[in-house]
Amino acid sequence: MNTYGNNASDRGNQFRQGGMSTFNRGSGSSFGGGRRSGGFGGGGRRFGGGSGGGNRGGGRRFSPSVDISQFVRRSQEESQGPKVVHEIKHKLFSEFPISAELLRNIEAKGFTGPTPIQDQSIPLMLEGKDVIGLANTGTGKTAAFLIPLIEKLTKDRTQHILVIVPVRELADQIYDEWLSLTKNMRLYAALCIGGASIGRQMSDLRQNPHIIIGTPGRLKDLYERRVLPLEKCGNVVLDEVDRMFDMGFSEDIRYLLSKLPVERQSLFFSATMPPEIKRLAETFLKSPTTISVKTQDSAENVDQQLVRATAYEKFDKLKEMLNSEGFNKVLIFTKTKHGTEHLKDQLVAVGIRAESIHGDKTQGRRQQALNAFKQDKVQALIATDVAARGLDIKNVSHVINFDKPSTYEDYIHRIGRTGRGDKKGTAITFV
């Protein structure tokens, strides 16, 4: 564990006056001194550029007084709870009734065997059943719904699929997964997201794609322009449903679902099932089977740390951390789009390779920044909560909450970007 002093010469020494609190699992540590700061201190094509149809901003208000220590303690208590063990019935993908062509593409991706969510949901989806999947990010749920839906298309190419997701980056990630799973299968996709050319998306939709992947605001816009054939989409997937509700998309989702055929297969994936989402599922799904493969909310191998700093001290302490050993790939969360861009500019000005990602950037610029971070071309990616869920970024060494998250769920999703799989990671929050 690294700890940081108030200047470069103090690196490796613990903050004086309780500057950093480290919560080791089961330690029962508490804060020393200080005052809590209030508030936040072969398919379709990919598009860049353009404008219009962007996603709405977050739908929740920020709490004026967030006690992060409670979030840390709760996450550690949950990580110490009984481990959930899922018995895998299908050891190999070849045990599912899927075509040889699809199986070759699965094997080419290096998938060794089904994850628990794939093992349980693929057979049900192949039977045409409605499914509610309760699963954390990183459990393999994208392939869990794409594999059976692609298999359905191999038998009936008149099928149409609609996938609705909260943010552009997740849509793009699902699109990439689709491309790899449908290689040489002559199945086509349209990616319909804000921040990209709506004209080109309209053109793609007129080509009658097999799957449409998009964000709620842009999908509603395209439907109202009479180019999104919702009446033909007999298969619908809602991914990260709870996140879409958090972002204020509940009315758009209900509107889009109301335009779909009555006879359809509906698949809902969510990390949580609050009452509003439960009511939505009861309204739009038919006798769904619920599959839960949720593990503890907090990654077990994330070292959670708190750093006390005034608003004037935060940047200097962040800069010091980024110049310290081991901070190789750092995801930094901020409260606002303006703050994200400002912090990126500050870091670049002091010689730190940094990029930013937020809702005001075009999709091309967002994807460029994300790719630079994934490919280790930049050390730090500064982001709003647009990057907190669903994104698969390998080997993130640290997550830093430069501004505090407003809810426990936001905290968990942010810190879950590090310590993934069998990797160790560190999450640091300024308080």
Short mmCIF file of C-alpha atoms in Angstrom, two decimals:
data_model
loop_
_atom_site.label_atom_id
_atom_site.label_comp_id
_atom_site.label_asym_id
_atom_site.label_seq_id
_atom_site.Cartn_x
_atom_site.Cartn_y
_atom_site.Cartn_z
CA MET A 1 0.00 0.00 0.00
CA ASN A 2 1.30 3.43 -0.95
CA THR A 3 0.65 6.45 1.25
CA TYR A 4 1.41 10.03 0.37
CA GLY A 5 2.79 13.07 2.12
CA ASN A 6 2.02 16.72 1.49
CA ASN A 7 4.99 17.20 -0.85
CA ALA A 8 7.13 15.13 -3.14
CA SER A 9 9.82 14.52 -0.54
CA ASP A 10 7.28 12.89 1.75
CA ARG A 11 6.22 10.18 -0.71
CA GLY A 12 5.88 6.82 0.93
CA ASN A 13 5.21 8.39 4.35
CA GLN A 14 1.79 8.41 5.89
CA PHE A 15 -0.13 11.67 5.99
CA ARG A 16 0.29 13.50 9.23
CA GLN A 17 -2.86 14.46 11.15
CA GLY A 18 -4.84 11.53 9.71
CA GLY A 19 -4.37 12.58 6.10
CA MET A 20 -5.08 9.07 4.85
CA SER A 21 -7.22 6.38 6.41
CA THR A 22 -6.81 2.86 5.13
CA PHE A 23 -9.64 0.40 5.62
CA ASN A 24 -8.27 -3.11 5.71
CA ARG A 25 -10.97 -5.75 5.61
CA GLY A 26 -12.08 -6.65 9.08
CA SER A 27 -9.85 -4.05 10.72
CA GLY A 28 -12.68 -1.91 12.05
CA SER A 29 -10.49 1.17 11.45
CA SER A 30 -12.08 4.58 11.83
CA PHE A 31 -11.18 8.10 10.86
CA GLY A 32 -8.95 10.26 12.98
CA GLY A 33 -9.65 13.95 13.25
CA GLY A 34 -10.82 16.31 10.59
CA ARG A 35 -14.24 17.45 9.46
CA ARG A 36 -16.26 15.80 6.74
CA SER A 37 -16.47 18.02 3.74
CA GLY A 38 -19.96 18.79 2.52
CA GLY A 39 -21.11 17.58 -0.85
CA PHE A 40 -18.74 16.81 -3.60
CA GLY A 41 -15.41 18.21 -3.03
CA GLY A 42 -19.28 -7.37 -40.24
CA GLY A 43 -22.00 -5.35 -39.34
CA GLY A 44 -23.00 -1.76 -39.23
CA ARG A 45 -20.52 1.03 -38.86
CA ARG A 46 -19.23 3.00 -35.91
CA PHE A 47 -19.70 6.72 -36.08
CA GLY A 48 -17.63 9.63 -34.84
CA GLY A 49 -18.44 13.29 -34.96
CA GLY A 50 -21.84 14.75 -35.62
CA SER A 51 -24.28 16.05 -33.08
CA GLY A 52 -27.77 15.73 -31.74
CA GLY A 53 -29.64 13.12 -29.78
CA GLY A 54 -27.25 13.06 -26.83
CA ASN A 55 -28.11 11.26 -23.64
CA ARG A 56 -29.71 13.04 -20.74
CA GLY A 57 -27.64 13.90 -17.73
CA GLY A 58 -27.84 12.04 -14.46
CA GLY A 59 -31.31 11.91 -12.98
CA ARG A 60 -30.36 12.02 -9.30
CA ARG A 61 -29.52 14.87 -6.98
CA PHE A 62 -26.26 14.92 -5.11
CA SER A 63 -26.39 14.59 -1.35
CA PRO A 64 -24.96 17.61 0.47
CA SER A 65 -23.31 15.38 3.09
CA VAL A 66 -22.01 11.98 2.05
CA ASP A 67 -20.23 9.89 4.67
CA ILE A 68 -17.88 7.78 2.57
CA SER A 69 -16.67 5.95 5.68
CA GLN A 70 -20.08 4.27 5.86
CA PHE A 71 -19.77 3.18 2.22
CA VAL A 72 -16.34 1.68 2.90
CA ARG A 73 -17.45 -0.18 6.01
CA ARG A 74 -20.56 -1.53 4.32
CA SER A 75 -18.62 -2.76 1.30
CA GLN A 76 -16.08 -4.50 3.50
CA GLU A 77 -18.76 -6.17 5.58
CA GLU A 78 -20.41 -7.46 2.42
CA SER A 79 -17.12 -8.71 0.98
CA GLN A 80 -16.61 -10.72 4.17
CA GLY A 81 -20.00 -12.38 3.89
CA PRO A 82 -20.54 -15.97 2.72
CA LYS A 83 -19.18 -16.62 -0.74
CA VAL A 84 -21.75 -17.38 -3.43
CA VAL A 85 -20.85 -20.54 -5.33
CA HIS A 86 -22.71 -21.26 -8.57
CA GLU A 87 -22.67 -24.80 -9.85
CA ILE A 88 -21.90 -24.80 -13.57
CA LYS A 89 -24.06 -27.31 -15.45
CA HIS A 90 -22.52 -26.68 -18.87
CA LYS A 91 -18.74 -26.92 -18.82
CA LEU A 92 -18.34 -26.09 -22.52
CA PHE A 93 -20.24 -23.90 -24.98
CA SER A 94 -20.47 -26.94 -27.27
CA GLU A 95 -22.93 -28.43 -24.77
CA PHE A 96 -25.49 -25.79 -25.80
CA PRO A 97 -27.58 -26.42 -28.95
CA ILE A 98 -25.87 -23.74 -31.04
CA SER A 99 -24.58 -23.74 -34.61
CA ALA A 100 -21.03 -24.73 -35.53
CA GLU A 101 -20.38 -21.29 -37.05
CA LEU A 102 -21.35 -19.46 -33.89
CA LEU A 103 -19.39 -21.95 -31.81
CA ARG A 104 -16.25 -21.24 -33.88
CA ASN A 105 -16.59 -17.53 -33.21
CA ILE A 106 -17.05 -18.14 -29.48
CA GLU A 107 -13.91 -20.29 -29.39
CA ALA A 108 -11.98 -17.71 -31.45
CA LYS A 109 -12.69 -15.16 -28.70
CA GLY A 110 -10.90 -17.43 -26.23
CA PHE A 111 -13.94 -18.20 -24.10
CA THR A 112 -13.00 -21.33 -22.16
CA GLY A 113 -16.45 -22.09 -20.77
CA PRO A 114 -19.70 -20.40 -19.75
CA THR A 115 -19.82 -18.04 -16.78
CA PRO A 116 -22.65 -18.63 -14.25
CA ILE A 117 -24.98 -16.08 -15.89
CA GLN A 118 -24.31 -17.63 -19.31
CA ASP A 119 -24.71 -21.17 -18.01
CA GLN A 120 -28.12 -20.43 -16.51
CA SER A 121 -29.60 -17.96 -18.98
CA ILE A 122 -28.59 -19.26 -22.43
CA PRO A 123 -30.79 -22.41 -22.29
CA LEU A 124 -33.81 -20.36 -21.15
CA MET A 125 -33.29 -17.74 -23.86
CA LEU A 126 -32.89 -20.42 -26.53
CA GLU A 127 -36.32 -21.69 -25.45
CA GLY A 128 -37.72 -18.19 -26.02
CA LYS A 129 -38.45 -17.45 -22.37
CA ASP A 130 -38.39 -13.98 -20.83
CA VAL A 131 -35.51 -13.59 -18.39
CA ILE A 132 -34.57 -11.17 -15.62
CA GLY A 133 -30.83 -11.38 -14.96
CA LEU A 134 -29.51 -9.93 -11.71
CA ALA A 135 -25.77 -9.75 -12.18
CA ASN A 136 -22.81 -7.52 -11.43
CA THR A 137 -20.77 -5.93 -14.18
CA GLY A 138 -18.05 -8.19 -15.55
CA THR A 139 -20.05 -11.42 -15.21
CA GLY A 140 -20.31 -12.04 -18.96
CA LYS A 141 -23.91 -10.92 -19.41
CA THR A 142 -23.33 -9.38 -22.86
CA ALA A 143 -22.44 -12.76 -24.33
CA ALA A 144 -25.21 -14.28 -22.20
CA PHE A 145 -27.86 -12.53 -24.28
CA LEU A 146 -26.03 -12.17 -27.60
CA ILE A 147 -25.23 -15.88 -28.03
CA PRO A 148 -28.83 -17.15 -27.87
CA LEU A 149 -30.16 -14.22 -29.90
CA ILE A 150 -27.58 -14.82 -32.63
CA GLU A 151 -28.52 -18.50 -32.61
CA LYS A 152 -32.17 -17.51 -33.14
CA LEU A 153 -31.08 -15.50 -36.18
CA THR A 154 -29.28 -18.51 -37.69
CA LYS A 155 -32.68 -20.25 -37.81
CA ASP A 156 -34.84 -17.26 -38.76
CA ARG A 157 -33.24 -14.18 -40.29
CA THR A 158 -36.50 -12.24 -40.22
CA GLN A 159 -35.98 -11.78 -36.46
CA HIS A 160 -35.13 -8.27 -35.28
CA ILE A 161 -33.40 -7.41 -31.99
CA LEU A 162 -33.43 -4.17 -30.00
CA VAL A 163 -30.81 -3.61 -27.29
CA ILE A 164 -31.27 -0.56 -25.03
CA VAL A 165 -28.40 0.59 -22.80
CA PRO A 166 -27.76 3.70 -20.66
CA VAL A 167 -24.55 5.08 -22.18
CA ARG A 168 -22.79 5.24 -25.52
CA GLU A 169 -19.66 3.43 -24.38
CA LEU A 170 -21.65 0.38 -23.30
CA ALA A 171 -23.52 0.40 -26.63
CA ASP A 172 -20.19 0.51 -28.44
CA GLN A 173 -18.84 -2.34 -26.32
CA ILE A 174 -21.88 -4.52 -27.11
CA TYR A 175 -21.49 -3.64 -30.78
CA ASP A 176 -17.86 -4.85 -30.72
CA GLU A 177 -18.95 -8.09 -29.03
CA TRP A 178 -21.60 -8.56 -31.71
CA LEU A 179 -19.02 -8.12 -34.47
CA SER A 180 -16.72 -10.76 -33.03
CA LEU A 181 -19.52 -13.26 -32.37
CA THR A 182 -21.05 -12.88 -35.85
CA LYS A 183 -17.86 -12.92 -37.92
CA ASN A 184 -18.53 -14.33 -41.43
CA MET A 185 -22.20 -14.89 -40.58
CA ARG A 186 -23.61 -12.02 -42.70
CA LEU A 187 -25.58 -10.55 -39.83
CA TYR A 188 -25.83 -6.78 -39.62
CA ALA A 189 -26.09 -4.17 -36.87
CA ALA A 190 -26.98 -0.51 -36.45
CA LEU A 191 -25.47 1.51 -33.61
CA CYS A 192 -27.84 4.33 -32.60
CA ILE A 193 -26.29 6.63 -30.01
CA GLY A 194 -26.08 10.32 -29.24
CA GLY A 195 -22.99 12.30 -30.18
CA ALA A 196 -22.85 10.63 -33.60
CA SER A 197 -24.35 11.41 -37.00
CA ILE A 198 -28.09 10.79 -36.86
CA GLY A 199 -28.24 10.95 -40.66
CA ARG A 200 -25.91 7.99 -41.03
CA GLN A 201 -27.85 6.09 -38.37
CA MET A 202 -31.08 6.72 -40.28
CA SER A 203 -29.39 5.37 -43.40
CA ASP A 204 -28.24 2.25 -41.55
CA LEU A 205 -31.74 1.61 -40.21
CA ARG A 206 -33.12 1.72 -43.72
CA GLN A 207 -30.81 -1.24 -44.54
CA ASN A 208 -32.97 -3.44 -42.27
CA PRO A 209 -30.30 -4.50 -39.71
CA HIS A 210 -30.79 -7.64 -37.64
CA ILE A 211 -29.89 -5.87 -34.39
CA ILE A 212 -30.25 -2.27 -33.26
CA ILE A 213 -28.12 -1.20 -30.28
CA GLY A 214 -28.76 2.21 -28.81
CA THR A 215 -29.36 4.64 -25.99
CA PRO A 216 -32.93 5.65 -25.02
CA GLY A 217 -32.86 9.30 -26.08
CA ARG A 218 -31.48 8.63 -29.55
CA LEU A 219 -33.76 5.60 -30.09
CA LYS A 220 -36.84 7.66 -29.22
CA ASP A 221 -35.68 10.42 -31.58
CA LEU A 222 -35.23 7.91 -34.42
CA TYR A 223 -38.64 6.36 -33.78
CA GLU A 224 -40.30 9.75 -33.91
CA ARG A 225 -38.56 10.34 -37.25
CA ARG A 226 -40.26 7.14 -38.44
CA VAL A 227 -37.07 5.24 -39.23
CA LEU A 228 -36.80 2.93 -36.19
CA PRO A 229 -38.95 -0.17 -36.88
CA LEU A 230 -39.92 -0.99 -33.30
CA GLU A 231 -42.97 -2.90 -34.52
CA LYS A 232 -40.60 -5.50 -36.06
CA CYS A 233 -38.43 -6.02 -32.96
CA GLY A 234 -39.62 -9.29 -31.49
CA ASN A 235 -36.61 -9.49 -29.18
CA VAL A 236 -35.69 -6.73 -26.73
CA VAL A 237 -32.80 -6.48 -24.27
CA LEU A 238 -32.58 -3.85 -21.54
CA ASP A 239 -29.07 -3.82 -20.08
CA GLU A 240 -28.14 -1.92 -16.89
CA VAL A 241 -31.83 -1.14 -16.28
CA ASP A 242 -31.20 0.37 -12.86
CA ARG A 243 -28.63 2.75 -14.32
CA MET A 244 -31.08 3.90 -17.01
CA PHE A 245 -33.67 4.67 -14.33
CA ASP A 246 -31.04 6.53 -12.29
CA MET A 247 -30.27 8.65 -15.35
CA GLY A 248 -33.90 9.66 -15.81
CA PHE A 249 -34.76 7.40 -18.75
CA SER A 250 -37.75 5.60 -17.21
CA GLU A 251 -40.36 7.39 -19.35
CA ASP A 252 -38.37 6.90 -22.54
CA ILE A 253 -37.99 3.19 -21.77
CA ARG A 254 -41.73 2.76 -21.12
CA TYR A 255 -42.47 4.64 -24.35
CA LEU A 256 -40.15 2.46 -26.44
CA LEU A 257 -41.40 -0.79 -24.90
CA SER A 258 -45.02 0.22 -25.55
CA LYS A 259 -44.28 0.38 -29.30
CA LEU A 260 -42.89 -3.17 -29.51
CA PRO A 261 -44.94 -6.19 -30.66
CA VAL A 262 -47.06 -7.78 -27.96
CA GLU A 263 -45.56 -11.17 -28.82
CA ARG A 264 -41.86 -10.81 -28.10
CA GLN A 265 -38.99 -12.12 -26.00
CA SER A 266 -37.89 -9.63 -23.34
CA LEU A 267 -34.60 -9.81 -21.44
CA PHE A 268 -33.85 -7.46 -18.53
CA PHE A 269 -30.41 -7.20 -16.92
CA SER A 270 -29.81 -5.15 -13.79
CA ALA A 271 -27.50 -5.11 -10.80
CA THR A 272 -30.41 -4.25 -8.48
CA MET A 273 -34.18 -4.64 -8.56
CA PRO A 274 -35.77 -1.60 -6.89
CA PRO A 275 -39.60 -1.37 -6.81
CA GLU A 276 -39.91 0.82 -9.93
CA ILE A 277 -37.95 -1.65 -12.06
CA LYS A 278 -39.89 -4.56 -10.58
CA ARG A 279 -43.13 -2.86 -11.64
CA LEU A 280 -41.74 -2.32 -15.14
CA ALA A 281 -40.82 -6.00 -15.40
CA GLU A 282 -44.28 -7.05 -14.20
CA THR A 283 -45.87 -4.85 -16.85
CA PHE A 284 -43.76 -5.76 -19.89
CA LEU A 285 -42.45 -9.31 -19.26
CA LYS A 286 -44.44 -12.52 -19.49
CA SER A 287 -43.84 -15.09 -16.75
CA PRO A 288 -40.11 -14.24 -16.58
CA THR A 289 -37.52 -16.49 -15.01
CA THR A 290 -35.26 -14.59 -12.60
CA ILE A 291 -31.60 -15.56 -12.50
CA SER A 292 -29.38 -14.09 -9.81
CA VAL A 293 -25.63 -14.51 -9.96
CA LYS A 294 -24.78 -11.40 -7.99
CA THR A 295 -21.68 -11.67 -5.89
CA GLN A 296 -20.82 -9.28 -3.08
CA ASP A 297 -21.22 -5.70 -4.23
CA SER A 298 -17.62 -4.74 -3.55
CA ALA A 299 -14.66 -6.32 -5.25
CA GLU A 300 -12.95 -8.44 -2.65
CA ASN A 301 -9.46 -7.48 -3.73
CA VAL A 302 -9.85 -3.69 -3.78
CA ASP A 303 -7.88 -1.84 -1.10
CA GLN A 304 -10.11 1.10 -0.11
CA GLN A 305 -8.43 4.25 1.17
CA LEU A 306 -9.56 7.74 2.17
CA VAL A 307 -7.50 10.91 1.85
CA ARG A 308 -8.37 14.06 3.75
CA ALA A 309 -7.86 17.22 1.70
CA THR A 310 -9.37 20.66 1.41
CA ALA A 311 -10.60 21.85 -1.96
CA TYR A 312 -7.32 23.75 -2.36
CA GLU A 313 -5.15 20.73 -1.51
CA LYS A 314 -6.82 18.08 -3.66
CA PHE A 315 -5.08 18.81 -6.94
CA ASP A 316 -1.59 18.88 -5.44
CA LYS A 317 -2.21 15.60 -3.64
CA LEU A 318 -3.62 14.03 -6.81
CA LYS A 319 -0.59 15.19 -8.80
CA GLU A 320 1.70 13.72 -6.15
CA MET A 321 -0.07 10.38 -6.35
CA LEU A 322 0.13 10.25 -10.14
CA ASN A 323 3.87 10.89 -9.93
CA SER A 324 4.29 8.02 -7.47
CA GLU A 325 5.31 4.47 -8.28
CA GLY A 326 2.54 2.04 -9.19
CA PHE A 327 -0.04 4.55 -10.44
CA ASN A 328 0.16 3.15 -13.94
CA LYS A 329 -3.45 3.20 -15.14
CA VAL A 330 -5.69 5.49 -13.10
CA LEU A 331 -9.40 6.16 -13.52
CA ILE A 332 -10.42 9.43 -11.82
CA PHE A 333 -14.08 10.26 -11.15
CA THR A 334 -15.42 13.80 -10.94
CA LYS A 335 -18.86 15.29 -10.31
CA THR A 336 -19.45 17.47 -13.38
CA LYS A 337 -18.60 17.55 -17.07
CA HIS A 338 -16.95 20.96 -16.66
CA GLY A 339 -14.92 19.72 -13.71
CA THR A 340 -13.81 16.68 -15.69
CA GLU A 341 -12.45 18.75 -18.54
CA HIS A 342 -10.85 21.31 -16.21
CA LEU A 343 -9.05 18.61 -14.21
CA LYS A 344 -7.77 16.97 -17.39
CA ASP A 345 -6.37 20.31 -18.59
CA GLN A 346 -4.69 20.89 -15.22
CA LEU A 347 -3.01 17.47 -15.31
CA VAL A 348 -1.82 17.86 -18.89
CA ALA A 349 -0.38 21.27 -17.97
CA VAL A 350 1.86 19.67 -15.33
CA GLY A 351 3.09 16.95 -17.70
CA ILE A 352 0.74 14.06 -16.87
CA ARG A 353 -0.67 12.12 -19.81
CA ALA A 354 -4.42 12.41 -19.31
CA GLU A 355 -7.68 12.23 -21.24
CA SER A 356 -11.30 12.95 -20.33
CA ILE A 357 -14.66 11.39 -21.05
CA HIS A 358 -18.05 13.02 -20.39
CA GLY A 359 -21.42 13.65 -21.97
CA ASP A 360 -20.53 16.89 -23.77
CA LYS A 361 -17.92 15.18 -25.96
CA THR A 362 -18.84 13.76 -29.34
CA GLN A 363 -18.90 9.99 -29.52
CA GLY A 364 -15.77 10.01 -31.68
CA ARG A 365 -13.82 12.00 -29.07
CA ARG A 366 -15.13 9.83 -26.22
CA GLN A 367 -14.13 6.65 -28.01
CA GLN A 368 -10.72 8.10 -28.85
CA ALA A 369 -10.11 8.95 -25.18
CA LEU A 370 -11.30 5.53 -24.01
CA ASN A 371 -9.12 3.72 -26.53
CA ALA A 372 -6.06 5.75 -25.52
CA PHE A 373 -6.63 4.72 -21.91
CA LYS A 374 -7.24 1.06 -22.75
CA GLN A 375 -4.08 0.97 -24.85
CA ASP A 376 -1.97 2.63 -22.11
CA LYS A 377 -1.27 5.71 -24.22
CA VAL A 378 -2.40 7.89 -21.32
CA GLN A 379 -1.88 7.34 -17.61
CA ALA A 380 -5.11 8.89 -16.33
CA LEU A 381 -8.68 8.97 -17.60
CA ILE A 382 -10.89 11.57 -15.92
CA ALA A 383 -14.57 10.76 -16.16
CA THR A 384 -18.03 11.48 -14.88
CA ASP A 385 -20.15 8.51 -13.81
CA VAL A 386 -20.63 7.71 -17.50
CA ALA A 387 -17.63 5.37 -17.03
CA ALA A 388 -18.76 3.84 -13.75
CA ARG A 389 -20.76 0.95 -15.15
CA GLY A 390 -20.53 -1.65 -17.82
CA LEU A 391 -17.18 -0.70 -19.30
CA ASP A 392 -14.57 -3.43 -19.52
CA ILE A 393 -11.20 -1.74 -18.99
CA LYS A 394 -8.44 -4.16 -18.14
CA ASN A 395 -5.69 -3.63 -15.54
CA VAL A 396 -6.87 -0.38 -13.95
CA SER A 397 -4.38 0.02 -11.10
CA HIS A 398 -6.26 2.73 -9.18
CA VAL A 399 -9.66 4.36 -9.03
CA ILE A 400 -9.59 7.84 -7.48
CA ASN A 401 -12.79 9.58 -6.42
CA PHE A 402 -11.64 13.18 -6.84
CA ASP A 403 -15.26 14.16 -6.12
CA LYS A 404 -17.30 11.95 -3.81
CA PRO A 405 -20.05 9.73 -5.23
CA SER A 406 -23.58 10.56 -4.12
CA THR A 407 -24.81 7.05 -3.31
CA TYR A 408 -23.45 3.72 -2.14
CA GLU A 409 -24.34 2.17 -5.50
CA ASP A 410 -22.31 4.82 -7.34
CA TYR A 411 -19.38 4.21 -4.99
CA ILE A 412 -19.47 0.46 -5.58
CA HIS A 413 -19.69 0.78 -9.34
CA ARG A 414 -16.83 3.27 -9.43
CA ILE A 415 -14.42 1.22 -7.33
CA GLY A 416 -15.45 -1.90 -9.24
CA ARG A 417 -13.44 -0.64 -12.23
CA THR A 418 -10.29 -1.87 -10.46
CA GLY A 419 -9.45 -5.15 -8.73
CA ARG A 420 -11.30 -7.12 -11.40
CA GLY A 421 -10.98 -10.87 -11.70
CA ASP A 422 -7.91 -12.03 -9.81
CA LYS A 423 -6.18 -8.64 -10.06
CA LYS A 424 -5.48 -6.41 -7.06
CA GLY A 425 -6.56 -2.80 -7.13
CA THR A 426 -6.75 0.36 -5.01
CA ALA A 427 -9.63 2.80 -4.64
CA ILE A 428 -8.87 6.22 -3.12
CA THR A 429 -11.53 8.77 -2.18
CA PHE A 430 -10.86 12.40 -1.27
CA VAL A 431 -12.88 13.52 1.76
#
